Amino acid sequence: MTAMMPKSLKRQLIVRFLSFQVGVPFVLSLIFIVWLNYTADDGVVTAPKFATIAETAIHRDLGGRLLIEETPELAALRRTTPDFWFVARSGRGEIVGTGSVPLGYRKLARYFKTGHSLSADGATSGQIPLAVIWRISGPAGEFKVLGKGDLFSATFVVLLMSNLLLLPVFGVIAIVTIAATPWIVRRALAGVAVIAQAARGIDIDRRGSRLPLTDIPSEVVPLVDAVNGALERLDQGYERHQRFIADAAHELRTPIAILQAKIEASEPSAIAHGLSRDVARLATLTEQLLDIQRADRGAPMASVDLASLAQRVVGDLAPLVIASGGELALAVTRTGCVLADGPAIERVLANLVQNAIEHGGQIVTIHVDSPVVEVEDDGPGIPVEERKQVFEPFYRLRARQTGAGLGLSLVRQIMDRHGGRVGVHEAPNGGTIMRLELADVGKG
C-alpha cells in the first residue's frame, strides 16, 4: 500500500486564503449586478447606428427637397434591424424619415432636442428606450434625427471599471498572502519544531522524558498530551518488565546455588559433570538478567585502570577456561585509566571471554591498549552479515547453540551507557576480535 504524502499546511492556507479573497468579491459583484438590474432606472445613451447612416443617406434633389437615398449601409441596417426607423428635421423645419416610424414620434419631430432619449406607446422607466435624438451633419445640411436607438447600461460600465481598479488591489493582496502565510505559519508553529527536537531525543535510555507544552498552539495541545500519555504508559510498562526480570533473577539465584552445591558434593561422574555445566549456564543466565537490570539502573562513573581490571577478570576466569581445555592470556600494550563503571566493565569482559570459549575458541587473549580493550579468540568467527545482529537480545548464530543470546546485548547496553563503542572484527587467524572503545579520563 502506497503511503500518502503529507499535505503542506502552508499551501492549504495560501490556497484557501486566495480562494476566500477572490470568491467573496465575486459573490458580492454578482449580488450587486442583480440588485442593479432590478433597481436601475436609466442608462447611458450611445451614438446610434442610424445617425451615422442618416448623414450619408439624406440628400436633396434638384428642386431642393429632402430625400433618402438607399445607400449600401442603409440597406444593410434594414436587413439586420427589421424595425429600424428614423425621422430627421432640418433647421428650416423640413422633415424626412424612413421605416415604420411610430405615430407618436412623427408628431414629436419638430420639438425634440438632441441628446435625449424618448419613450412612447406606454413605455415605462427602466425599459430600453424606443427612440434617441441625435444631431448630424451631411451633404443635405444639419439635422436633428430621431430614431430607434440603443441604451447602454451604466451598470456594466461601473462594474467593469471597478473590477479593473480592483485588479491591482487583488494582486497586492495575493502577493502579500503568498509571502506572509509561510511566515505566519512558521511563527505559529515554532513550538512544534521544539517538540519534534524533543521527540527525537527520546529513546530507551532516556525514559521519563516528555514533550514540552510551551509555545505551541492550543489546537496542538491535545496531540501533545496524547503522546505524553503514551510515553507515560510505555515507561510504566517498561518499569514493570524490569522489576519482573529482577525479581525472577533474584528468586532463581538461591535454588541454583543450592543445586550447584549438591552437584559438587555428589560423587564425580559424567552425569554430574554435565549437570554442573548446565547449572553453570543457568547461573550465568541469571546473572545476565541481573546485569541488564543493573545496567539499566546505572551507577556512578569513576576512574578505572583497564590493565588492573583485565588482570582481575583473567584471574577469575582462568580456572574455568583451563578446566574446559582452553587458554586465557593477557597482553598489555599501554596502561591508562578510563571513566567507567568498574563492575560493569568487568562483566563486559567476562561475557566476552565466556562467549569466546562457548563458541569454539581454545585460545582467548585480552589485549589492553588503553582506552581500547580487545578480546581475541581462535574460533570459527562471525559472518560479516551477522556482525550487527549478534548484539540484538536473544539472537544466536546457530539454532542449537547454547546460551540465551543475552551476553552481547548486555555488552552493547553497557557500552552505550558509557558513551563508548563495541565492534566485531576478524582476527588474523580467522577468529573474532571484540573491540571495546572507552573514553579515557583525559577526554572525559
XYZ file of C-alpha atoms in Angstrom:
444
model
C 0.000 0.000 0.000
C 1.468 3.332 -1.062
C 1.839 5.867 1.733
C 0.131 9.185 1.101
C 2.333 12.254 1.030
C 1.547 14.682 3.869
C -0.236 17.851 2.789
C 1.519 21.166 3.336
C -0.287 23.409 5.810
C 1.260 26.492 4.201
C -0.032 25.532 0.769
C -3.509 24.789 2.103
C -3.694 28.143 3.888
C -2.465 30.061 0.834
C -4.988 28.373 -1.479
C -7.860 28.880 0.945
C -6.978 32.497 1.705
C -6.721 33.339 -2.003
C -9.976 31.499 -2.746
C -11.696 33.447 0.008
C -10.256 36.781 -1.121
C -11.329 36.180 -4.726
C -14.586 34.392 -4.017
C -16.095 36.959 -1.655
C -15.716 39.933 -4.064
C -17.018 37.749 -6.904
C -20.147 36.804 -4.983
C -20.683 40.407 -3.894
C -20.329 41.546 -7.509
C -22.985 39.069 -8.612
C -25.312 40.289 -5.873
C -24.618 43.909 -6.906
C -25.377 43.127 -10.552
C -28.668 41.509 -9.668
C -29.584 44.429 -7.443
C -28.769 46.986 -10.150
C -30.756 45.059 -12.744
C -33.795 45.281 -10.517
C -33.304 48.843 -9.329
C -31.578 50.742 -12.134
C -33.873 53.281 -13.817
C -31.729 54.561 -16.623
C -28.671 54.037 -18.723
C -26.308 55.926 -20.963
C -27.362 56.943 -24.455
C -24.866 55.785 -27.057
C -24.277 57.082 -30.543
C -26.924 55.166 -32.560
C -26.124 53.480 -35.858
C -28.918 55.247 -37.650
C -27.288 58.659 -37.026
C -24.132 57.764 -38.954
C -26.124 56.186 -41.756
C -28.525 59.133 -41.938
C -25.627 61.564 -42.510
C -24.862 59.952 -45.897
C -28.381 58.803 -46.796
C -30.181 62.204 -46.588
C -29.835 64.212 -49.809
C -31.642 66.983 -51.681
C -32.961 66.673 -55.197
C -32.527 69.298 -57.856
C -35.511 71.119 -56.506
C -34.002 71.244 -53.001
C -36.443 68.801 -51.497
C -35.185 66.270 -48.971
C -34.995 62.601 -49.916
C -33.423 59.459 -48.525
C -31.007 57.569 -50.749
C -30.833 53.793 -50.300
C -27.125 53.543 -49.600
C -25.433 50.144 -49.029
C -25.083 50.974 -45.350
C -28.770 51.776 -45.054
C -29.744 48.589 -46.878
C -27.520 46.515 -44.612
C -29.049 48.116 -41.496
C -32.560 47.354 -42.757
C -31.613 43.690 -43.139
C -30.064 43.380 -39.682
C -32.684 45.504 -37.907
C -36.129 44.925 -39.421
C -37.795 47.506 -37.117
C -35.233 50.177 -37.993
C -36.579 53.707 -38.471
C -35.632 57.368 -38.094
C -37.089 60.833 -38.621
C -34.858 63.810 -39.481
C -35.712 67.541 -39.086
C -33.679 70.295 -40.727
C -33.107 73.727 -39.317
C -35.807 75.078 -41.638
C -38.373 72.635 -40.257
C -38.172 70.142 -43.100
C -38.900 66.575 -42.073
C -37.914 63.329 -43.763
C -37.969 59.793 -42.495
C -37.818 56.121 -43.326
C -39.003 52.866 -41.832
C -42.056 52.224 -39.722
C -41.980 55.374 -37.618
C -44.240 55.136 -34.566
C -47.103 57.569 -34.869
C -46.250 59.350 -31.636
C -42.727 60.203 -32.779
C -43.912 61.720 -36.061
C -45.593 64.497 -34.081
C -42.564 64.982 -31.800
C -40.114 65.555 -34.638
C -40.448 69.344 -34.552
C -39.935 69.594 -30.823
C -37.183 67.092 -29.962
C -33.807 68.139 -28.543
C -30.533 66.379 -29.136
C -29.009 64.027 -26.557
C -32.354 62.914 -25.117
C -33.992 59.517 -25.120
C -37.757 59.347 -25.515
C -40.316 56.704 -24.547
C -43.664 56.326 -26.174
C -46.594 53.998 -26.549
C -46.759 53.300 -22.808
C -43.026 52.591 -22.327
C -42.094 52.710 -18.635
C -38.977 53.720 -16.732
C -36.257 51.075 -16.745
C -37.151 49.717 -20.197
C -34.940 50.092 -23.278
C -35.943 53.496 -24.826
C -37.735 53.394 -28.117
C -36.051 56.451 -29.624
C -32.907 58.579 -29.431
C -32.371 62.133 -30.610
C -29.067 62.993 -32.269
C -27.520 65.868 -34.248
C -25.936 65.065 -37.607
C -24.341 66.987 -40.430
C -24.311 65.703 -44.010
C -24.473 66.718 -47.670
C -28.001 67.972 -47.155
C -27.087 70.152 -44.188
C -27.514 69.849 -40.425
C -30.347 67.800 -38.974
C -31.762 66.597 -35.712
C -32.503 62.896 -36.083
C -34.999 60.925 -34.035
C -34.745 57.163 -34.434
C -34.598 53.753 -32.904
C -31.586 53.825 -30.670
C -29.799 51.835 -28.012
C -29.463 52.444 -24.310
C -26.156 51.301 -22.902
C -26.467 50.231 -19.266
C -24.273 52.185 -16.848
C -24.238 49.169 -14.569
C -21.849 47.340 -16.851
C -19.513 50.301 -17.062
C -19.447 50.746 -13.294
C -18.721 47.072 -12.685
C -16.091 46.893 -15.408
C -14.238 49.957 -14.191
C -14.470 48.930 -10.546
C -13.118 45.464 -11.341
C -10.285 46.930 -13.381
C -9.429 49.223 -10.494
C -9.594 46.344 -8.027
C -7.310 44.061 -10.031
C -4.103 45.708 -8.734
C -5.529 45.567 -5.210
C -6.232 41.844 -5.586
C -2.725 41.367 -6.985
C -1.142 43.076 -3.991
C -3.321 41.037 -1.605
C -2.327 37.822 -3.365
C 1.392 38.660 -3.180
C 1.102 39.588 0.497
C -0.814 36.374 1.203
C 1.738 34.177 -0.557
C 4.640 35.910 1.190
C 3.112 36.321 4.646
C 1.363 32.966 5.109
C 4.568 30.857 5.383
C 5.985 33.363 7.875
C 2.783 33.304 9.929
C 2.709 29.501 9.902
C 6.361 29.310 10.965
C 5.757 31.723 13.830
C 2.576 29.966 14.937
C 4.142 26.503 14.773
C 7.600 27.413 16.103
C 6.860 25.395 19.222
C 6.181 22.319 17.084
C 9.822 22.338 15.946
C 10.865 22.296 19.626
C 8.523 19.356 20.221
C 9.982 17.487 17.228
C 13.503 18.059 18.545
C 12.488 16.790 21.985
C 10.800 13.736 20.444
C 13.964 12.856 18.503
C 15.865 12.741 21.796
C 13.551 10.177 23.418
C 14.834 6.604 23.385
C 15.084 3.556 25.605
C 17.957 5.079 27.595
C 16.184 8.389 28.241
C 12.941 7.322 29.756
C 10.868 9.788 31.688
C 11.208 12.476 29.016
C 8.065 14.295 27.950
C 7.219 16.640 25.104
C 7.016 20.318 26.145
C 3.687 22.140 26.112
C 5.122 25.656 25.930
C 4.857 27.970 22.916
C 2.529 25.750 20.907
C -0.950 26.493 19.501
C -3.835 25.343 21.649
C -5.041 23.159 18.762
C -1.851 21.056 19.043
C -2.033 20.633 22.838
C -4.402 17.587 22.734
C -1.989 15.777 20.397
C 0.998 16.512 22.639
C -0.985 15.428 25.719
C -1.888 12.157 23.994
C 1.758 11.484 23.061
C 2.909 12.279 26.602
C 0.261 9.923 27.953
C 1.508 7.172 25.646
C 5.096 7.777 26.796
C 3.961 7.570 30.428
C 2.261 4.226 29.809
C 5.329 2.895 27.997
C 7.567 3.921 30.900
C 5.286 2.218 33.380
C 5.218 -0.946 31.298
C 9.000 -0.939 30.975
C 9.410 -0.499 34.730
C 7.076 -3.439 35.380
C 9.060 -5.513 32.915
C 12.357 -4.620 34.575
C 11.021 -5.363 38.054
C 9.795 -8.760 36.861
C 13.215 -9.606 35.405
C 14.998 -8.536 38.588
C 12.578 -10.386 40.874
C 12.726 -13.555 38.778
C 16.537 -13.493 38.675
C 16.792 -12.932 42.419
C 14.368 -15.757 43.102
C 16.370 -18.113 40.857
C 19.764 -17.427 42.433
C 19.081 -19.320 45.676
C 17.770 -22.580 44.170
C 20.529 -22.526 41.553
C 23.171 -22.112 44.260
C 21.668 -24.969 46.276
C 21.533 -27.191 43.202
C 25.115 -26.341 42.314
C 26.295 -27.153 45.845
C 24.536 -30.544 45.788
C 26.093 -31.425 42.436
C 29.554 -30.518 43.687
C 29.001 -32.660 46.808
C 27.949 -35.681 44.789
C 30.236 -38.415 43.512
C 32.189 -37.397 40.413
C 30.651 -38.796 37.245
C 29.876 -37.882 33.654
C 26.297 -37.077 34.600
C 27.406 -34.863 37.469
C 29.864 -33.069 35.168
C 27.143 -32.454 32.604
C 24.728 -31.230 35.252
C 27.386 -28.939 36.690
C 27.957 -27.409 33.242
C 24.213 -26.885 32.691
C 23.715 -25.345 36.132
C 26.671 -23.034 35.458
C 24.964 -21.839 32.261
C 21.738 -21.294 34.203
C 23.626 -19.320 36.834
C 25.259 -17.244 34.084
C 21.865 -16.519 32.548
C 20.537 -15.429 35.939
C 23.486 -13.104 36.453
C 22.990 -11.669 32.936
C 19.390 -10.862 33.729
C 20.537 -9.082 36.876
C 23.244 -7.313 34.882
C 20.620 -5.990 32.470
C 18.662 -4.609 35.397
C 21.810 -3.080 36.937
C 22.925 -1.589 33.629
C 19.529 -0.013 33.141
C 19.619 1.482 36.618
C 23.158 2.790 36.102
C 25.967 3.503 38.569
C 28.365 6.416 39.218
C 31.353 6.688 36.910
C 34.884 6.670 38.320
C 38.478 6.423 37.143
C 39.265 2.765 36.324
C 42.644 1.249 35.446
C 41.929 -1.044 32.496
C 45.031 -3.176 32.954
C 44.222 -3.921 36.605
C 40.597 -4.614 35.730
C 41.621 -7.045 32.964
C 44.003 -8.841 35.367
C 41.137 -9.440 37.791
C 38.945 -10.847 35.015
C 41.742 -13.190 33.892
C 42.305 -14.327 37.472
C 38.601 -15.085 37.961
C 38.029 -16.889 34.657
C 41.336 -18.649 34.073
C 40.393 -21.748 36.141
C 37.123 -22.161 34.224
C 38.815 -21.694 30.855
C 41.584 -24.174 31.710
C 39.020 -26.667 33.026
C 37.253 -26.540 29.655
C 40.518 -27.234 27.844
C 41.274 -23.680 26.724
C 43.882 -20.999 27.361
C 43.382 -17.411 28.598
C 46.124 -14.778 28.231
C 46.543 -11.058 28.888
C 48.615 -8.673 26.745
C 49.024 -5.063 27.909
C 50.361 -2.608 25.331
C 49.513 0.613 27.101
C 48.058 1.188 30.527
C 45.769 4.025 31.461
C 42.608 4.997 33.265
C 39.135 5.383 31.807
C 35.971 6.960 33.194
C 33.687 3.982 33.710
C 31.588 1.836 35.998
C 34.249 -0.710 37.021
C 31.987 -3.656 37.913
C 30.012 -3.193 34.704
C 33.167 -3.264 32.548
C 34.308 -6.387 34.394
C 31.022 -8.069 33.468
C 31.530 -6.985 29.866
C 34.978 -8.615 29.675
C 33.729 -11.730 31.459
C 30.844 -12.090 28.996
C 33.158 -11.704 26.002
C 35.590 -14.323 27.346
C 32.776 -16.784 28.125
C 31.268 -16.246 24.646
C 34.642 -16.921 23.042
C 35.064 -20.208 24.921
C 31.470 -21.344 24.309
C 31.688 -20.669 20.567
C 34.694 -22.864 19.877
C 37.614 -20.692 20.887
C 40.516 -22.551 22.515
C 42.953 -19.657 22.923
C 41.482 -16.375 24.204
C 43.639 -13.264 24.628
C 42.690 -9.957 26.241
C 44.617 -7.040 24.671
C 44.748 -3.776 26.640
C 45.771 -0.635 24.746
C 44.047 1.974 26.893
C 41.397 3.209 26.267
C 40.812 0.252 23.891
C 40.336 -3.338 25.034
C 40.140 -6.302 22.646
C 39.117 -9.897 23.284
C 40.533 -12.182 20.584
C 39.771 -15.862 20.056
C 40.704 -18.530 17.523
C 37.149 -19.769 16.957
C 35.222 -20.031 13.669
C 34.472 -16.298 13.603
C 31.278 -14.368 12.968
C 29.988 -13.865 9.387
C 30.109 -10.261 8.193
C 26.354 -10.145 7.512
C 25.588 -11.125 11.120
C 28.003 -8.862 12.983
C 25.336 -6.271 13.740
C 22.628 -8.764 14.584
C 24.665 -10.540 17.274
C 24.098 -7.564 19.576
C 20.326 -7.965 19.435
C 18.699 -9.575 22.506
C 18.166 -13.364 22.240
C 19.934 -13.579 18.870
C 22.004 -16.711 18.348
C 24.285 -17.544 15.431
C 23.153 -21.167 15.311
C 19.751 -22.553 16.229
C 21.115 -25.263 18.547
C 23.657 -23.007 20.161
C 23.742 -22.964 23.976
C 23.030 -19.760 25.835
C 20.124 -17.322 25.751
C 21.678 -14.723 23.466
C 21.837 -12.007 26.119
C 25.616 -11.686 26.612
C 26.448 -9.434 23.654
C 23.216 -7.488 24.067
C 24.286 -6.706 27.625
C 27.757 -5.699 26.362
C 26.311 -3.183 23.926
C 23.894 -1.821 26.517
C 26.722 -1.172 28.987
C 28.958 0.385 26.309
C 26.153 2.660 25.167
C 25.690 3.880 28.729
C 29.426 4.656 28.870
C 29.294 6.563 25.595
C 31.684 4.017 24.087
C 31.577 1.640 21.160
C 31.762 -2.092 20.642
C 32.603 -3.686 17.320
C 33.217 -7.078 15.742
C 36.348 -7.635 13.651
C 38.026 -10.588 12.070
C 41.162 -11.901 13.766
C 44.307 -12.649 11.736
C 43.926 -16.360 12.474
C 40.298 -16.375 11.296
C 38.738 -15.993 14.722
C 36.913 -12.996 16.172
C 38.086 -9.776 17.807
C 35.575 -7.942 20.009
C 36.829 -4.371 20.348
C 35.749 -2.063 23.168
C 36.464 1.665 22.908
C 36.048 3.735 26.066
C 36.711 7.363 26.933
C 39.894 7.915 28.913
C 39.998 10.250 31.906
C 41.748 12.974 29.966
C 38.945 13.089 27.372
C 36.101 12.541 29.826
